[in-house]
Amino acid sequence: MKPALRALILLVPATLVFFGADTYQKPPKAIEDILNSPTTPTLSLSPNHAYAIQDSPVRYPPIAELSEPMLRLAGIRINPKTNGLHNTTFQSNLLLRKIPEGTEIKIALPPNPKLSLARWSPDGSHFAFTNSTAAGIEIWIGDTSGRTHKLGNVRVNEVFGGGGGRGGGAATGGALQWMPDGKSLLVHTVRANRGAPPAEPSVPPGPHIQESLGGGKGAPTYEDLLQNPHDEDLFEYYATSQLAVVDSVTGATSPVGSPAMIESAQPSPDGKNFIVHYIHKPFSYSYPARQFPTEIEIWDRTGKMLKKEASIPLGGTGRGAGAAAAAADEENPIAAGPRGLNWLATEPATLIWFEGTGGAGRGGRGGRGRGGAAPSGATANTPPEPVHDKIMVLKAPFNGTTQVIYEADTGLEGFTFTENLHTAIVDGGGRGGRGGGGGGGRGGAGPATNAYLIDFANPKEAPKPLWTRGGARYNDPGRPMEKTLPSGARVVILDGDNVFLQGSGPSTTGDHPFMNRYNLATKETKPIFKCDDDHYEVVEGLLEPHGDRFLTRRESPTEPANYYVHTSSGQLTAMTHYPDPQPIMRKVHKELVTYKRPDGVDMSFTLYLPPDYTPGKPLPTVLWAYPYEYETADAASETATNGSRMRFTEIGGYSEIFFALDGYAVLDNASMPIVGARATVNDHFLEQLLMDAKAAIDKAVEMGVTDRNRVGVGGHSYGAYMTDNLLAHSDLFQAGIAESGAPNRTLTPFGFQSERRTLWDDPDLYIKMSPFMYANKIKSPLLLIHGEADDNTGTFPIQSERMYEAVRGNGGTVRLVFLPSEAHGYRAKETIEHVNWEKLGWFDKWVKDPPPPNLRGGSTNNNDKK
């Protein structure tokens, strides 16, 4: 069976005529109209909140774009034309809006643009974006008047990604980022004069050999790995970049160091030094590039190495840290050794990192964390705990003595400076900390996270406990709001002694986002904003420093999301007026339905009913879900009211909600909790899965919206795996749809989802949890859909191919649709249309109006169509 086949049609009884297709098909007009509708725009505020950029993503690129050349190397998919990533989401337009009035300012754009999201300069006066062309990835600079210009012939190398996150208070931006001066850019450029890519040998030079001399460890089932020496040559060719500082006005380029396979580079606050991560040979055929041997070094502007921070071996732990670190685990969750190397935002060039000593407590993550909690149960006589974590600094020129500026008897999860640049909010586990040898407290154990205020100017002063996050999510205090300084550093906004805490406001009736003023000295909380019961509204940013005016994004079931200027007194002024892009969806009934599993776990699904639904009439029904694991029943129950009931419904892609426009009741995002201790949660996977599915159907039947004899089930990825299992082990469903699944767990032998036992640890579990092993029991019709270029760990296309053969060979009713050029999620316009056509046709045939039982099973080989 060849992957290039677009549709493999199941054997069906000769008396039935089944639709077949080897060309792309279109769904009904109502769905096509929605697919062609524009999305409601979103805004990206400038650091000074004086302007915002409105983007327009290309929702569904043509299949011709997805079919462009693609190199699958070391876990990365490279477009050789651009030297960037394949299957990238582009913007077709960018638009400026002045804040707060919302006035539109047109941005001058290149012809036929394929744009990235814009990146604001630290002061908000300029922005940078890329444009992908057949000749490579260009850099464009714009200002708040809408004028733009291209930066010469600079070409960006985006093999390691064009985006970026933030860490340690300073901004990082992937292959393209602003320097702290706000006038130049740090760019991973394509090497000049690098020549043509390595040619593939016409005659193999010899066999391709791999060897392990003992001491190996299991790796996940990664896709797109290197296969041979030619792959290695190609990867090195495309992944090698020249780091350079580029003037945003003239385009003048100053190289930094020699070309290397640079994963990331982060400038110091004074712009004179860089933390550089680069990978090197020997490569691996078992691991992706991000786990290749890595060097972490400090460079100056010429590329001279000032300090070697770490040499991390192939597959080594502590990646991204200041040095190699021992892995944390259940028994020793604080990783020993340095991690989270970054720049101290308050100094010109000072390194800062966490350094764990191992031991009990909550493990931390490197970099600048968020959130926190306060210690509890401390007493004056509590003996100090062993030190488990430290914050370390080392000043330029990086050859002096390392200083400890904070110690804690818990794992630290991060810290963020406040706007005054000497106090910081440090996040850690459920125990107190000690500041620079000062006294400390001991807090309660458990999953809570604590936040403390520490003063870097007075390191011997004990940390001040602030708030607690953890336990019941309904008690979430929120997270501190931040701003970007002109230097590019991210800091917590201060208003005197106050910070602003923003949260989603989870409750038993759904989310009610809020913003509070929290006094760091008195710990008093003053509410400023809370979303009302009839809308979903979230604060996007402050428009003045005291929080009296702020920008929100507001929507309701009948109102598309728009931006408003909101005052603390409650005054509301619309800044944008985006129309409803999908009016027909306002006729679809939407309702969050809650119920209980027989063992008392709270459950929910979102019910969608057709526009012309007659109350009390049972309908053919689609149950769509994805299983999740929880350690406790309480944790599972809390998710039953996740999200808001007041969101504006806007759909697209191959959403299961489209079934509501075809006369179905849809039980969307139905709860499928699997509850148990982390190490053994899957021991009762099947029993709980069946209980979950039956509880959802029972509730829908009880409501009078579902015909129990006409229910179909479906899901994507692990939801597809769920679908296969439900058809193999129950008779609850008339048919199923499994998108991009992995039904054979023996093909993921080193674990899957939260399962960490290997196939060899518990072979019976892997067999029991593999619906492939029970394919002979699948008698309800099963539609398998899979991208031919699936890039997700474990969900190789062969999973669906072999499942098709297993069900077919055991006389079952099954159809396999392979999607050319598509990955784990599907994007091309032609694909999206066709997948909707497939799904509607399958359930219309087998669920909405199923044939008599004597015509549903078995077939003969004469009717196989491939």
Short mmCIF file of N, CA, C and O in Angstrom, two decimals, residues 80 83 190-199 233-234 237-238:
data_model
loop_
_atom_site.label_atom_id
_atom_site.label_comp_id
_atom_site.label_asym_id
_atom_site.label_seq_id
_atom_site.Cartn_x
_atom_site.Cartn_y
_atom_site.Cartn_z
N PRO A 80 13.78 24.23 1.41
CA PRO A 80 15.09 24.60 0.87
C PRO A 80 15.06 25.89 0.06
O PRO A 80 16.10 26.53 -0.11
N ASN A 83 15.16 28.53 3.15
CA ASN A 83 16.03 28.23 4.29
C ASN A 83 15.29 28.51 5.61
O ASN A 83 15.86 28.90 6.62
N VAL A 190 21.63 33.71 6.53
CA VAL A 190 22.15 32.66 5.64
C VAL A 190 23.59 33.02 5.28
O VAL A 190 23.88 34.17 4.93
N ARG A 191 24.49 32.08 5.38
CA ARG A 191 25.90 32.34 5.07
C ARG A 191 26.06 32.85 3.64
O ARG A 191 25.46 32.32 2.70
N ALA A 192 26.86 33.87 3.49
CA ALA A 192 27.15 34.37 2.14
C ALA A 192 28.09 33.40 1.42
O ALA A 192 28.95 32.77 2.03
N ASN A 193 27.88 33.28 0.14
CA ASN A 193 28.76 32.47 -0.72
C ASN A 193 28.93 31.04 -0.19
O ASN A 193 30.04 30.48 -0.22
N ARG A 194 27.85 30.43 0.25
CA ARG A 194 27.99 29.07 0.80
C ARG A 194 27.96 28.00 -0.29
O ARG A 194 28.19 26.83 -0.02
N GLY A 195 27.63 28.39 -1.52
CA GLY A 195 27.61 27.43 -2.61
C GLY A 195 26.32 26.64 -2.68
O GLY A 195 25.37 26.87 -1.92
N ALA A 196 26.29 25.68 -3.58
CA ALA A 196 25.11 24.85 -3.79
C ALA A 196 25.00 23.81 -2.68
O ALA A 196 26.00 23.43 -2.07
N PRO A 197 23.78 23.34 -2.42
CA PRO A 197 23.62 22.29 -1.41
C PRO A 197 24.31 21.00 -1.83
O PRO A 197 24.50 20.75 -3.03
N PRO A 198 24.71 20.18 -0.88
CA PRO A 198 25.40 18.92 -1.21
C PRO A 198 24.53 18.04 -2.11
O PRO A 198 23.33 17.87 -1.86
N ALA A 199 25.14 17.52 -3.15
CA ALA A 199 24.40 16.66 -4.09
C ALA A 199 24.34 15.25 -3.52
O ALA A 199 25.28 14.75 -2.89
N ASP A 233 24.93 15.90 5.78
CA ASP A 233 25.52 17.00 5.02
C ASP A 233 24.47 18.07 4.72
O ASP A 233 24.74 19.28 4.83
N LEU A 234 23.26 17.63 4.32
CA LEU A 234 22.20 18.58 4.03
C LEU A 234 21.80 19.38 5.28
O LEU A 234 21.62 20.60 5.23
N TYR A 237 24.37 21.97 6.11
CA TYR A 237 24.32 23.04 5.10
C TYR A 237 23.22 24.05 5.43
O TYR A 237 23.46 25.27 5.44
N TYR A 238 22.02 23.56 5.68
CA TYR A 238 20.90 24.47 5.90
C TYR A 238 20.85 25.03 7.32
O TYR A 238 20.32 26.12 7.56
#
